[in-house]
DNA sequence: TTGTAAGCGTTATCAT
DNA sequence: ATGATAACGCTTACAA
């Protein structure tokens, strides 16, 4: 707040008491008389006293704020996660300070410095596409900063993490296509650096194998920036169509990739699922609008945000460092377009 | 940060100087010798000194953080705005603390208290649907808290504001439908309390009038919670179809309303634009996917976030209170589905 | 040019 | 039960 906010001193002056007495009364200390306590509380109310969190932070050496690093805020999946993070933080009286990496390792390091300089009590992070080492996180973590990974994790750091069951999500998606008669299923996926990519690709491959379908490398296209730049997706899709053997279905492994694929197919004049089928990870609410043509894997993003924040605050507020780190796995949901979806013969 | 971070004291001790000398050296004060300055800077570097922003905040009585209140984070339009806000804040070394009103007046008041208690230096707010007075903002504003409205404004407070040209956006959308031969154009819109609703409805009506089409009240459906609850939109659309005179086109005045309409029409088995046309405000990237069937009004959300933050920081950092408040108006963009869109005869 | 001391708002440790 | 004082990290008159 601005201008002369009421402080504990003002109350002390008004009541002719010392600041320590006021402090005790407000903190409901046992060593205080009921009488003065009531007096102080009334006065505080009257003067509209609000404790100054900054002074408190300085004293307690904690800021009651947590940092969040995501690649992009303006992304349905991540904004839903942030919604979840914010809801838990708000409930527990914490601030959330958000920083974006824009999928850049360099920027992620800057974000980290910024958040550290803002004295966050803990960090929630979903690493950038370019990130493949933990050096920048390790030093902070070693100095005692609690960290929780969500969605995209990194090996080598002893922390909690919250992810979705990527293997199963991808398996379900691929299986869905197979069950509908598709046999040449391509995958448009993220950078190989990302944990989620490998987990999802593993699920995709396993589904093919379990159904006696071949795994073809030419059918697997990586988009390094995960669809953040549209041209990348367009190129990947185009590559699929310039091969001798063309896919009859595409599995896209993220929100941006799914919409990027749709956009590309749309531009090429291909209709779904008549010309080509598509199943993808998507948390865009409009996804449901493309029913019955589109089946999507929805990730429990809000829940992921809540779970990660809960784990982080638990760790922040526990006195001793946590010994047993938890890897919480949430279940994705297959939202099936419609039974009227035409069966490929 | 945690554990023993380096302070100015540590440097002082290490160099056998006083803390004030260190402070001066770091702040590059003029009253200091080049020699000691260099010495201090080197030592600071070596000890990996980082100034403690909390101590600074306490001293300077400013937190270098700004509060943002929006109805929902997990909404494309608003997450794009937040992206813009965050970009400017980051550039200028500010934190952004985000709070959600969930379209509730009560919650908005709680958010305000929370942000005030966190000592934000300024506030960016897009008021909730339920908000129709300025009492809660007025007291803070009077006490010197800079406030900037964006998107949804409120009368009676002498502040900057950034909005889009809602009248023109709506006019263009409606005109587009008229030009394509539609004559019975309904409007699905937000609460009458919101500034944006009236501005958009005015544009819609003017376009009808300018083209000698009647304005029918039965064709204007308000959704109080602006599509946050889907059933509301569904009901509104259904009402349009139970009238004797049915619309041949719908103009939806927000992101959520547009997707809600689409979903409802989809559920009713109506295809766009063959059965009914739809033009709406939408910042969802997938909107482009529904081309050629869908034409949308895209708002410059990112730019709005940047502009609002810029105005706020300007005000925060200017010593004297600003006298002339600015109302910045940004232009929305009509993204036309396609020329192949079938003309209604 | 450098050091001393007070102060930002709060709480904890001592006294009284 | 209450008051005085120091401390959290930093800046800034005011002294030296």
XYZ file of C-alpha atoms (C1' of nucleotides) in Angstrom:
722
model
C 0.000 0.000 0.000
C 0.919 3.568 -0.346
C 0.966 6.638 1.817
C 1.006 6.338 5.545
C -0.385 2.867 6.207
C -1.115 2.123 9.843
C 1.769 0.415 11.616
C 2.147 -1.241 14.938
C 3.788 1.951 16.114
C 0.682 3.995 15.421
C -1.349 1.679 17.568
C 1.264 1.838 20.303
C 1.217 5.593 20.252
C -2.554 5.779 20.223
C -2.814 3.465 23.219
C 0.247 4.642 25.092
C 1.699 1.143 25.018
C 4.923 -0.257 23.620
C 5.238 -1.831 20.223
C 6.106 -5.169 21.728
C 2.855 -5.241 23.629
C 0.941 -4.500 20.458
C 2.800 -7.191 18.617
C 2.025 -9.693 21.342
C -1.623 -8.758 21.400
C -1.945 -9.135 17.668
C -0.102 -12.431 17.629
C -2.329 -13.633 20.431
C 0.633 -14.344 22.687
C -0.107 -16.056 25.974
C 1.805 -13.506 27.994
C -0.738 -10.751 27.680
C -3.827 -9.661 29.587
C -7.196 -10.203 28.066
C -7.952 -6.593 28.704
C -5.153 -4.998 26.712
C -5.507 -7.580 24.024
C -9.085 -6.533 23.454
C -8.078 -2.910 23.543
C -5.363 -3.413 20.968
C -7.536 -5.470 18.685
C -10.203 -2.833 18.730
C -7.746 -0.082 18.005
C -6.164 -2.074 15.206
C -9.564 -2.583 13.692
C -10.386 1.088 14.004
C -7.139 2.221 12.407
C -7.526 -0.453 9.752
C -4.188 -1.990 10.597
C -2.660 -4.435 8.130
C 0.610 -6.155 8.950
C 3.406 -5.276 6.548
C 4.432 -8.485 4.812
C 7.705 -6.997 3.650
C 8.865 -6.243 7.161
C 7.807 -9.742 8.099
C 9.682 -11.230 5.180
C 12.816 -9.422 6.187
C 12.516 -10.689 9.703
C 11.511 -14.240 8.933
C 13.775 -14.573 5.926
C 10.993 -15.891 3.789
C 8.917 -14.106 1.222
C 5.798 -16.218 1.106
C 6.071 -16.233 -2.610
C 6.834 -19.051 -4.994
C 8.304 -18.863 -8.435
C 6.916 -20.584 -11.498
C 8.770 -21.105 -14.749
C 6.888 -22.281 -17.807
C 7.661 -21.977 -21.480
C 4.610 -19.863 -22.272
C 1.698 -18.478 -20.342
C -0.471 -18.029 -23.387
C -0.863 -21.758 -23.888
C -3.991 -23.513 -22.770
C -2.228 -26.348 -21.075
C 0.059 -24.102 -19.063
C -2.503 -21.460 -18.237
C -4.673 -24.220 -16.802
C -1.746 -25.391 -14.719
C -1.128 -21.862 -13.517
C -4.774 -21.665 -12.587
C -4.255 -24.684 -10.365
C -1.048 -23.311 -8.900
C -2.689 -20.004 -8.186
C -5.640 -21.627 -6.471
C -3.512 -23.482 -3.934
C -1.147 -20.559 -3.422
C -4.052 -18.221 -2.768
C -5.580 -20.608 -0.257
C -2.330 -20.730 1.668
C -1.464 -17.054 1.492
C 1.351 -17.257 -1.016
C 2.174 -15.127 -4.037
C 2.917 -16.650 -7.349
C 5.572 -15.030 -9.490
C 5.464 -16.271 -13.034
C 8.311 -16.257 -15.511
C 8.402 -17.525 -19.086
C 11.322 -19.279 -20.692
C 9.959 -19.067 -24.234
C 11.618 -22.463 -24.648
C 15.055 -20.874 -24.277
C 17.678 -22.270 -21.920
C 19.336 -18.908 -21.640
C 16.106 -17.227 -20.741
C 15.382 -19.957 -18.220
C 18.629 -19.144 -16.455
C 17.725 -15.470 -16.405
C 14.315 -16.307 -15.010
C 15.960 -18.347 -12.327
C 18.215 -15.491 -11.333
C 15.315 -13.105 -11.333
C 13.214 -15.351 -9.130
C 16.122 -16.071 -6.812
C 16.777 -12.365 -6.501
C 13.133 -11.935 -5.600
C 13.698 -14.345 -2.748
C 11.111 -16.915 -3.674
C 10.636 -19.600 -1.054
C 10.360 -22.341 -3.623
C 10.221 -23.059 -7.323
C 7.846 -24.857 -9.653
C 9.359 -25.539 -13.018
C 8.564 -27.187 -16.298
C 11.852 -26.990 -18.138
C 12.343 -25.484 -21.546
C 12.866 -27.489 -24.675
C 16.472 -26.407 -24.857
C 17.256 -27.486 -21.326
C 19.174 -30.715 -20.967
C 21.282 -30.267 -17.877
C 20.560 -29.408 -14.290
C 23.520 -27.204 -13.476
C 21.518 -24.017 -13.188
C 18.994 -25.651 -10.875
C 21.463 -27.670 -8.901
C 23.289 -24.771 -7.283
C 20.055 -23.238 -6.047
C 18.740 -26.576 -4.933
C 21.926 -27.342 -3.052
C 21.639 -24.031 -1.278
C 18.287 -25.149 0.031
C 15.725 -23.885 -2.442
C 12.847 -26.365 -2.650
C 12.044 -27.281 -6.239
C 9.187 -29.276 -7.737
C 9.083 -30.334 -11.365
C 5.827 -30.567 -13.230
C 5.054 -31.952 -16.662
C 8.606 -31.801 -17.996
C 11.161 -33.214 -15.603
C 14.898 -33.527 -15.475
C 16.991 -36.371 -14.149
C 19.605 -35.904 -11.477
C 17.854 -33.661 -8.995
C 16.416 -35.105 -5.846
C 13.014 -33.420 -5.909
C 9.309 -34.038 -6.031
C 7.679 -34.135 -9.434
C 4.182 -34.259 -10.851
C 3.574 -35.599 -14.315
C 0.806 -37.243 -16.247
C 0.967 -40.805 -17.341
C 2.340 -39.901 -20.725
C 3.015 -43.457 -21.765
C -0.573 -44.487 -21.200
C -2.035 -41.356 -22.741
C -0.078 -41.944 -25.903
C -0.890 -45.634 -25.842
C -4.600 -44.931 -25.588
C -4.496 -42.393 -28.379
C -2.635 -44.688 -30.720
C -4.761 -47.654 -29.816
C -7.873 -45.598 -30.513
C -6.661 -44.955 -34.029
C -5.753 -48.580 -34.553
C -9.145 -49.724 -33.341
C -10.716 -47.434 -35.894
C -8.846 -49.190 -38.630
C -5.911 -46.919 -39.224
C -2.665 -48.677 -39.973
C -0.192 -45.991 -40.997
C -0.049 -43.798 -37.975
C 2.513 -41.024 -37.888
C 3.600 -39.104 -34.806
C 4.314 -35.385 -34.626
C 6.180 -34.797 -31.439
C 8.377 -32.470 -29.379
C 12.099 -32.247 -28.912
C 13.890 -35.448 -27.989
C 15.386 -33.612 -25.016
C 12.081 -33.483 -23.215
C 11.060 -36.191 -20.801
C 7.489 -36.046 -22.033
C 8.512 -36.692 -25.609
C 10.171 -39.974 -24.875
C 7.432 -41.146 -22.570
C 4.789 -40.397 -25.170
C 6.714 -41.879 -28.023
C 7.263 -45.037 -25.990
C 3.504 -45.368 -25.512
C 2.899 -44.799 -29.202
C 5.443 -47.414 -30.194
C 4.203 -49.953 -27.704
C 0.657 -49.627 -29.012
C 1.891 -50.253 -32.537
C 3.927 -53.247 -31.450
C 1.102 -54.739 -29.399
C -1.050 -54.576 -32.493
C 1.521 -56.037 -34.819
C 2.088 -52.809 -36.671
C 5.561 -51.702 -37.694
C 7.292 -48.752 -36.069
C 8.688 -46.548 -38.833
C 11.152 -43.824 -38.026
C 10.109 -41.852 -41.053
C 6.684 -41.572 -39.454
C 8.107 -39.879 -36.393
C 8.673 -36.159 -36.806
C 10.190 -34.023 -34.080
C 9.393 -30.337 -33.724
C 12.115 -28.829 -31.612
C 10.138 -25.855 -30.434
C 7.011 -27.900 -29.966
C 4.845 -25.895 -32.279
C 5.682 -22.549 -30.735
C 6.686 -21.602 -34.241
C 4.004 -22.762 -36.618
C 6.276 -23.222 -39.624
C 8.009 -26.051 -37.819
C 4.804 -28.049 -37.566
C 3.861 -27.271 -41.117
C 7.203 -28.555 -42.291
C 6.904 -31.722 -40.226
C 3.470 -32.482 -41.632
C 4.630 -31.750 -45.136
C 7.493 -34.170 -44.722
C 5.022 -36.900 -43.910
C 3.198 -36.290 -47.133
C 6.214 -36.238 -49.376
C 7.178 -39.775 -48.488
C 6.293 -42.661 -50.757
C 4.299 -44.268 -47.977
C 1.819 -41.698 -46.655
C 0.195 -41.887 -43.232
C -3.548 -42.267 -42.873
C -3.530 -40.902 -39.355
C -1.509 -38.579 -37.181
C -0.872 -38.651 -33.467
C 0.175 -35.224 -32.140
C 1.785 -35.131 -28.733
C 0.877 -31.668 -27.434
C -1.637 -28.867 -27.479
C 0.318 -26.691 -29.843
C 1.242 -29.589 -32.067
C -2.361 -30.706 -32.322
C -3.579 -27.287 -33.342
C -0.588 -26.799 -35.605
C -1.397 -30.066 -37.367
C -5.013 -29.125 -37.720
C -4.069 -25.803 -39.183
C -1.676 -27.398 -41.647
C -4.136 -30.058 -42.718
C -6.736 -27.369 -43.097
C -4.397 -25.376 -45.315
C -3.692 -28.412 -47.411
C -7.417 -28.872 -47.856
C -7.494 -32.185 -46.056
C -10.556 -32.877 -43.983
C -10.620 -34.858 -40.781
C -11.216 -37.743 -40.472
C -12.197 -38.357 -44.088
C -8.850 -37.599 -45.670
C -6.724 -38.209 -42.619
C -7.383 -38.949 -38.980
C -5.924 -37.012 -36.094
C -5.660 -37.691 -32.399
C -3.670 -35.415 -30.169
C -2.961 -34.180 -26.717
C -5.075 -31.062 -26.289
C -6.439 -28.989 -23.473
C -8.038 -26.402 -25.687
C -11.718 -26.137 -24.844
C -12.556 -25.636 -28.453
C -11.197 -29.125 -29.088
C -14.552 -30.482 -28.141
C -16.056 -28.417 -30.928
C -14.317 -30.413 -33.555
C -16.175 -33.498 -32.506
C -16.956 -35.828 -33.979
C -13.932 -35.434 -36.172
C -11.425 -35.085 -33.380
C -10.496 -37.303 -30.477
C -8.161 -35.786 -27.932
C -6.133 -36.688 -24.890
C -6.899 -34.189 -22.170
C -4.352 -33.745 -19.437
C -5.482 -32.906 -15.912
C -3.630 -29.602 -16.014
C -5.443 -27.839 -13.207
C -4.956 -30.824 -10.945
C -1.307 -30.967 -11.887
C -0.855 -27.367 -10.853
C -2.581 -28.001 -7.558
C -0.622 -31.158 -6.804
C 2.725 -29.571 -7.603
C 2.013 -26.526 -5.463
C 0.825 -28.686 -2.635
C 4.041 -30.685 -2.685
C 6.119 -27.542 -2.844
C 4.394 -25.785 0.040
C 4.585 -28.934 2.095
C 8.308 -28.947 1.574
C 8.690 -25.213 2.204
C 6.776 -25.373 5.404
C 8.335 -28.521 6.797
C 11.306 -27.676 8.950
C 13.541 -30.539 7.915
C 14.456 -31.304 4.328
C 12.267 -33.967 2.806
C 13.928 -37.328 2.457
C 11.581 -39.341 0.305
C 10.763 -37.567 -2.886
C 7.486 -38.312 -4.491
C 6.762 -38.724 -8.180
C 3.074 -38.136 -8.537
C 1.521 -39.464 -11.726
C -1.861 -38.208 -12.888
C -4.105 -39.896 -15.395
C -4.899 -38.290 -18.742
C -8.325 -38.704 -20.239
C -9.227 -39.862 -23.713
C -12.073 -37.755 -25.016
C -13.510 -39.661 -27.900
C -14.921 -37.622 -30.720
C -17.930 -39.683 -31.528
C -18.975 -43.174 -32.453
C -20.162 -41.835 -35.787
C -16.526 -41.339 -36.713
C -16.197 -43.183 -40.001
C -14.384 -46.493 -39.737
C -11.534 -46.849 -42.127
C -11.903 -50.123 -44.008
C 17.065 -17.591 -1.704
C 17.871 -19.686 1.253
C 20.701 -20.240 3.700
C 23.320 -17.603 4.319
C 23.217 -15.379 1.265
C 25.991 -12.818 1.008
C 25.075 -9.432 2.440
C 26.645 -6.040 2.321
C 27.933 -6.726 5.793
C 29.943 -9.726 4.635
C 31.683 -7.623 2.052
C 32.342 -4.917 4.618
C 33.853 -7.410 6.980
C 35.943 -9.027 4.283
C 37.346 -5.691 3.193
C 37.567 -4.023 6.560
C 35.291 -1.234 5.410
C 31.960 0.042 6.636
C 28.651 -1.043 5.195
C 27.914 2.442 3.963
C 31.056 2.462 1.886
C 30.046 -0.809 0.340
C 26.605 0.465 -0.353
C 27.997 3.569 -2.010
C 30.394 1.561 -4.112
C 27.649 -0.737 -5.303
C 25.318 2.132 -6.020
C 28.094 3.824 -7.922
C 27.852 6.919 -5.787
C 29.979 9.875 -6.780
C 31.441 10.264 -3.317
C 33.731 7.291 -3.506
C 37.254 6.597 -4.730
C 37.739 4.618 -7.856
C 40.080 2.370 -5.979
C 37.752 1.169 -3.253
C 34.919 0.976 -5.719
C 36.826 -1.492 -7.816
C 37.825 -3.413 -4.735
C 34.259 -3.676 -3.525
C 32.910 -4.666 -6.906
C 35.452 -7.418 -7.208
C 34.729 -8.726 -3.758
C 30.992 -8.596 -4.386
C 31.491 -10.580 -7.526
C 33.660 -13.111 -5.743
C 31.197 -13.609 -2.920
C 28.362 -13.725 -5.430
C 26.574 -10.866 -3.756
C 22.943 -10.274 -4.646
C 21.072 -7.344 -3.166
C 18.134 -8.319 -1.018
C 15.032 -6.857 -2.645
C 13.000 -7.296 0.500
C 15.292 -5.111 2.550
C 15.179 -2.598 -0.252
C 11.421 -2.712 -0.367
C 11.219 -2.075 3.319
C 13.519 0.880 3.014
C 12.064 2.394 -0.106
C 8.489 1.600 0.772
C 7.847 0.055 -2.597
C 7.765 -3.584 -3.541
C 8.526 -3.475 -7.244
C 5.585 -5.690 -7.804
C 2.296 -4.979 -9.497
C -1.010 -6.703 -8.964
C -3.231 -7.995 -11.730
C -6.862 -8.946 -11.332
C -8.619 -10.816 -14.112
C -11.686 -13.021 -14.102
C -9.821 -16.131 -15.232
C -6.279 -16.989 -16.163
C -7.236 -20.050 -18.129
C -8.857 -18.013 -20.863
C -7.056 -17.321 -24.083
C -7.816 -13.668 -24.191
C -6.649 -13.035 -20.658
C -3.619 -15.286 -20.753
C -2.473 -13.385 -23.814
C -2.926 -10.137 -21.924
C -0.973 -11.528 -18.996
C 1.746 -12.504 -21.406
C 1.968 -8.873 -22.464
C 1.895 -7.636 -18.889
C 4.591 -10.052 -17.897
C 6.827 -9.045 -20.772
C 6.882 -5.375 -19.820
C 7.143 -6.098 -16.108
C 10.076 -8.406 -16.688
C 11.857 -5.826 -18.808
C 11.535 -3.266 -16.058
C 12.364 -5.540 -13.131
C 8.904 -5.856 -11.672
C 7.025 -8.862 -10.337
C 3.543 -9.620 -11.414
C 1.158 -11.010 -8.859
C -1.933 -12.427 -10.449
C -5.298 -12.870 -8.808
C -8.517 -14.230 -10.271
C -11.975 -12.909 -9.504
C -13.815 -15.803 -11.126
C -16.342 -13.117 -12.083
C -17.270 -12.625 -8.434
C -17.446 -9.195 -6.843
C -16.797 -10.648 -3.435
C -13.738 -12.457 -4.644
C -12.533 -9.319 -6.366
C -12.620 -7.506 -3.038
C -10.662 -10.313 -1.409
C -8.112 -10.191 -4.214
C -7.775 -6.492 -3.700
C -7.119 -6.934 -0.009
C -4.637 -9.663 -0.708
C -2.745 -7.578 -3.231
C -2.834 -4.522 -1.010
C -1.502 -6.572 1.867
C 1.293 -7.696 -0.423
C 2.181 -4.068 -0.923
C 1.851 -3.912 -4.669
C 3.003 -0.650 -6.169
C 0.170 -0.539 -8.640
C -2.828 -2.420 -9.935
C -4.015 -3.585 -13.329
C -7.619 -4.632 -13.304
C -10.286 -5.906 -15.617
C -13.335 -5.898 -13.408
C -15.578 -8.858 -12.796
C -18.994 -9.270 -14.301
C -20.610 -8.723 -10.947
C -18.810 -5.465 -10.286
C -20.824 -2.321 -10.778
C -19.428 0.133 -8.296
C -16.026 1.530 -7.560
C -16.119 1.689 -3.785
C -13.579 -1.055 -3.257
C -11.153 0.534 -5.698
C -11.794 4.097 -4.673
C -10.400 3.844 -1.171
C -7.159 2.330 -2.402
C -6.926 4.778 -5.250
C -7.510 7.701 -2.919
C -4.728 6.466 -0.724
C -2.380 6.748 -3.652
C -2.389 3.339 -5.328
C -1.996 3.766 -9.084
C -4.624 1.823 -10.992
C -5.007 1.120 -14.685
C -8.090 -0.481 -16.173
C -7.850 -2.751 -19.158
C -10.567 -4.270 -21.321
C -13.384 -3.833 -18.831
C -13.486 -0.395 -17.292
C -15.522 1.351 -14.655
C -16.744 4.928 -14.562
C -15.943 7.294 -11.755
C -12.269 6.680 -11.163
C -9.696 9.074 -12.519
C -7.290 6.551 -14.030
C -5.645 5.441 -17.233
C -7.363 2.752 -19.222
C -6.629 0.582 -22.223
C -9.420 -0.915 -24.235
C -10.032 -2.095 -27.741
C -12.324 -0.295 -30.070
C -15.247 -2.480 -29.171
C -17.763 -0.476 -31.099
C -15.842 -0.835 -34.320
C -15.005 -4.477 -33.788
C -18.648 -5.290 -33.324
C -19.619 -3.077 -36.228
C -17.187 -4.835 -38.539
C -18.348 -8.264 -37.439
C -21.986 -7.440 -37.950
C -21.336 -5.696 -41.232
C -19.407 -8.729 -42.431
C -22.457 -10.885 -41.835
C -24.745 -8.412 -43.530
C -22.462 -8.203 -46.551
C -22.663 -11.955 -46.821
C -26.402 -11.763 -47.096
C -27.530 -12.516 -43.573
C -30.493 -10.531 -42.383
C -31.530 -12.033 -39.063
C -28.477 -11.578 -36.958
C -28.693 -12.381 -33.279
C -26.205 -11.328 -30.622
C -25.001 -13.454 -27.725
C -23.376 -11.143 -25.278
C -22.078 -10.581 -21.754
C -23.620 -8.995 -18.721
C -25.125 -5.563 -19.172
C -22.961 -4.352 -16.299
C -19.788 -4.587 -18.329
C -18.500 -1.642 -20.298
C -17.466 -3.910 -23.155
C -20.968 -5.310 -23.522
C -22.559 -1.981 -24.179
C -19.835 -0.807 -26.498
C -20.090 -3.980 -28.551
C -23.849 -4.001 -28.610
C -23.829 -0.392 -29.764
C -21.598 -1.337 -32.713
C -23.840 -4.268 -33.555
C -26.949 -2.115 -33.484
C -25.401 0.665 -35.497
C -24.377 -1.755 -38.227
C -27.932 -3.054 -38.408
C -29.346 0.448 -38.534
C -26.890 1.631 -41.153
C -28.008 -1.263 -43.317
C -31.700 -0.724 -42.763
C -32.136 -3.835 -40.725
C -34.338 -3.861 -37.626
C -32.873 -4.166 -34.138
C -34.828 -6.826 -32.291
C -34.500 -7.194 -28.545
C -35.454 -10.832 -28.739
C -32.312 -11.346 -30.803
C -30.088 -10.030 -28.032
C -29.261 -12.588 -25.380
C -27.172 -11.738 -22.336
C -25.066 -14.324 -20.560
C -24.344 -12.953 -17.130
C -21.243 -15.015 -16.530
C -20.045 -14.568 -20.070
C -19.838 -18.220 -20.914
C -17.805 -19.185 -17.875
C -20.624 -21.624 -17.258
C -21.433 -23.348 -20.493
C -25.083 -24.043 -19.699
C -25.731 -20.334 -19.783
C -24.634 -20.065 -23.389
C -26.491 -23.170 -24.346
C -29.661 -21.724 -22.885
C -29.168 -18.429 -24.653
C -28.708 -20.122 -28.006
C -31.662 -22.354 -27.402
C -33.829 -19.344 -26.675
C -32.964 -17.951 -30.073
C -34.190 -21.104 -31.735
C -37.471 -21.378 -29.893
C -38.687 -18.038 -31.199
C -41.023 -17.856 -34.144
C -38.499 -15.782 -36.053
C -35.206 -17.665 -36.047
C -31.814 -16.064 -36.662
C -29.719 -17.035 -39.651
C -26.535 -15.744 -38.052
C -25.069 -15.160 -34.620
C -22.643 -12.547 -33.423
C -20.883 -13.636 -30.225
C -19.121 -10.940 -28.238
C -16.328 -12.826 -26.495
C -13.933 -15.736 -26.649
C -15.915 -17.907 -24.303
C -19.209 -16.978 -25.882
C -17.923 -17.793 -29.341
C -16.701 -21.214 -28.337
C -19.810 -21.794 -26.252
C -21.972 -20.993 -29.267
C -19.946 -23.267 -31.476
C -20.267 -26.063 -28.995
C -24.011 -25.584 -28.688
C -24.548 -25.402 -32.423
C -22.394 -28.490 -32.780
C -24.516 -30.303 -30.225
C -27.673 -29.288 -32.029
C -26.227 -30.721 -35.205
C -26.112 -27.382 -36.972
C -23.184 -26.805 -39.275
C -21.513 -23.496 -39.896
C -22.072 -21.590 -42.083
C -24.518 -23.810 -43.944
C -27.184 -24.000 -41.285
C -26.264 -20.849 -39.450
C -23.438 -18.329 -39.654
C -21.297 -17.275 -36.741
C -18.928 -14.401 -36.203
C -17.420 -13.769 -32.825
C -14.721 -12.177 -30.791
C -12.071 -14.842 -30.356
C -8.419 -15.020 -29.491
C -8.219 -18.777 -29.540
C -5.531 -19.852 -31.973
C -7.605 -22.779 -33.016
C -10.160 -20.301 -34.329
C -8.205 -20.076 -37.499
C -8.670 -23.801 -37.901
C -12.351 -23.441 -38.389
C -11.790 -21.415 -41.481
C -13.375 -21.117 -43.827
C -16.478 -21.559 -41.762
C -15.583 -19.057 -39.105
C -14.763 -15.373 -39.204
C -13.508 -13.877 -35.978
C -12.638 -10.575 -34.378
C -9.211 -10.866 -32.837
C -8.327 -8.463 -30.079
C -4.746 -7.278 -29.665
C -4.520 -8.846 -26.234
C -0.763 -8.992 -25.914
C -0.478 -5.373 -26.949
C -3.191 -4.429 -24.505
C -1.257 -6.050 -21.675
C 1.898 -4.226 -22.701
C 0.192 -0.863 -23.043
C -1.579 -1.120 -19.715
C 1.591 -2.110 -17.903
C 3.515 0.642 -19.555
C 0.995 3.234 -18.407
C 0.984 1.807 -14.906
C 4.756 1.761 -14.505
C 4.970 5.247 -15.911
C 2.601 6.377 -13.234
C 4.324 4.417 -10.479
C 7.696 5.781 -11.359
C 6.684 9.376 -11.887
C 7.066 11.266 -8.675
C 4.005 13.437 -8.993
C 0.516 12.047 -9.488
C -0.515 12.059 -13.107
C -2.990 14.748 -14.018
C -4.154 13.871 -17.490
C -5.432 10.370 -17.692
C -5.196 8.597 -20.933
C -7.730 6.277 -22.515
C -5.802 4.218 -24.995
C -7.884 2.504 -27.649
C -6.460 -0.384 -29.654
C -7.820 -1.695 -32.910
C -9.275 -5.176 -33.188
C -8.755 -7.175 -36.328
C -11.347 -8.915 -38.453
C -9.998 -12.265 -39.541
C -12.148 -13.310 -42.428
C -12.739 -16.987 -42.786
C -12.568 -17.299 -46.526
C -14.108 -15.978 -49.690
C -15.463 -19.439 -50.382
C -17.880 -18.908 -47.542
C -21.260 -19.610 -49.110
C -23.310 -16.495 -49.673
C -26.765 -16.672 -48.259
C -29.280 -15.669 -50.915
C 36.592 9.825 0.854
C 34.938 7.178 4.596
C 32.482 5.990 9.028
C 28.484 6.368 12.370
C 23.874 6.016 13.314
C 19.098 6.108 12.464
C 15.307 4.189 10.287
C 11.966 1.145 7.227
C 7.970 -2.579 10.363
C 8.190 -6.430 12.822
C 9.354 -9.898 16.431
C 12.345 -12.175 19.939
C 15.120 -11.732 23.956
C 15.856 -9.886 27.677
C 14.666 -7.002 31.630
C 11.492 -5.029 34.837
C 2.072 -8.375 32.011
C 4.667 -4.963 29.867
C 8.737 -2.262 28.132
C 13.352 -1.542 26.115
C 16.498 -3.199 22.773
C 18.518 -5.622 19.076
C 18.137 -7.598 14.798
C 16.636 -8.707 9.667
C 19.612 -5.932 4.948
C 19.911 -1.793 3.122
C 20.311 3.406 2.381
C 21.316 8.024 3.717
C 21.905 12.225 6.389
C 25.326 13.726 9.224
C 29.970 13.590 11.124
C 34.741 13.117 10.789
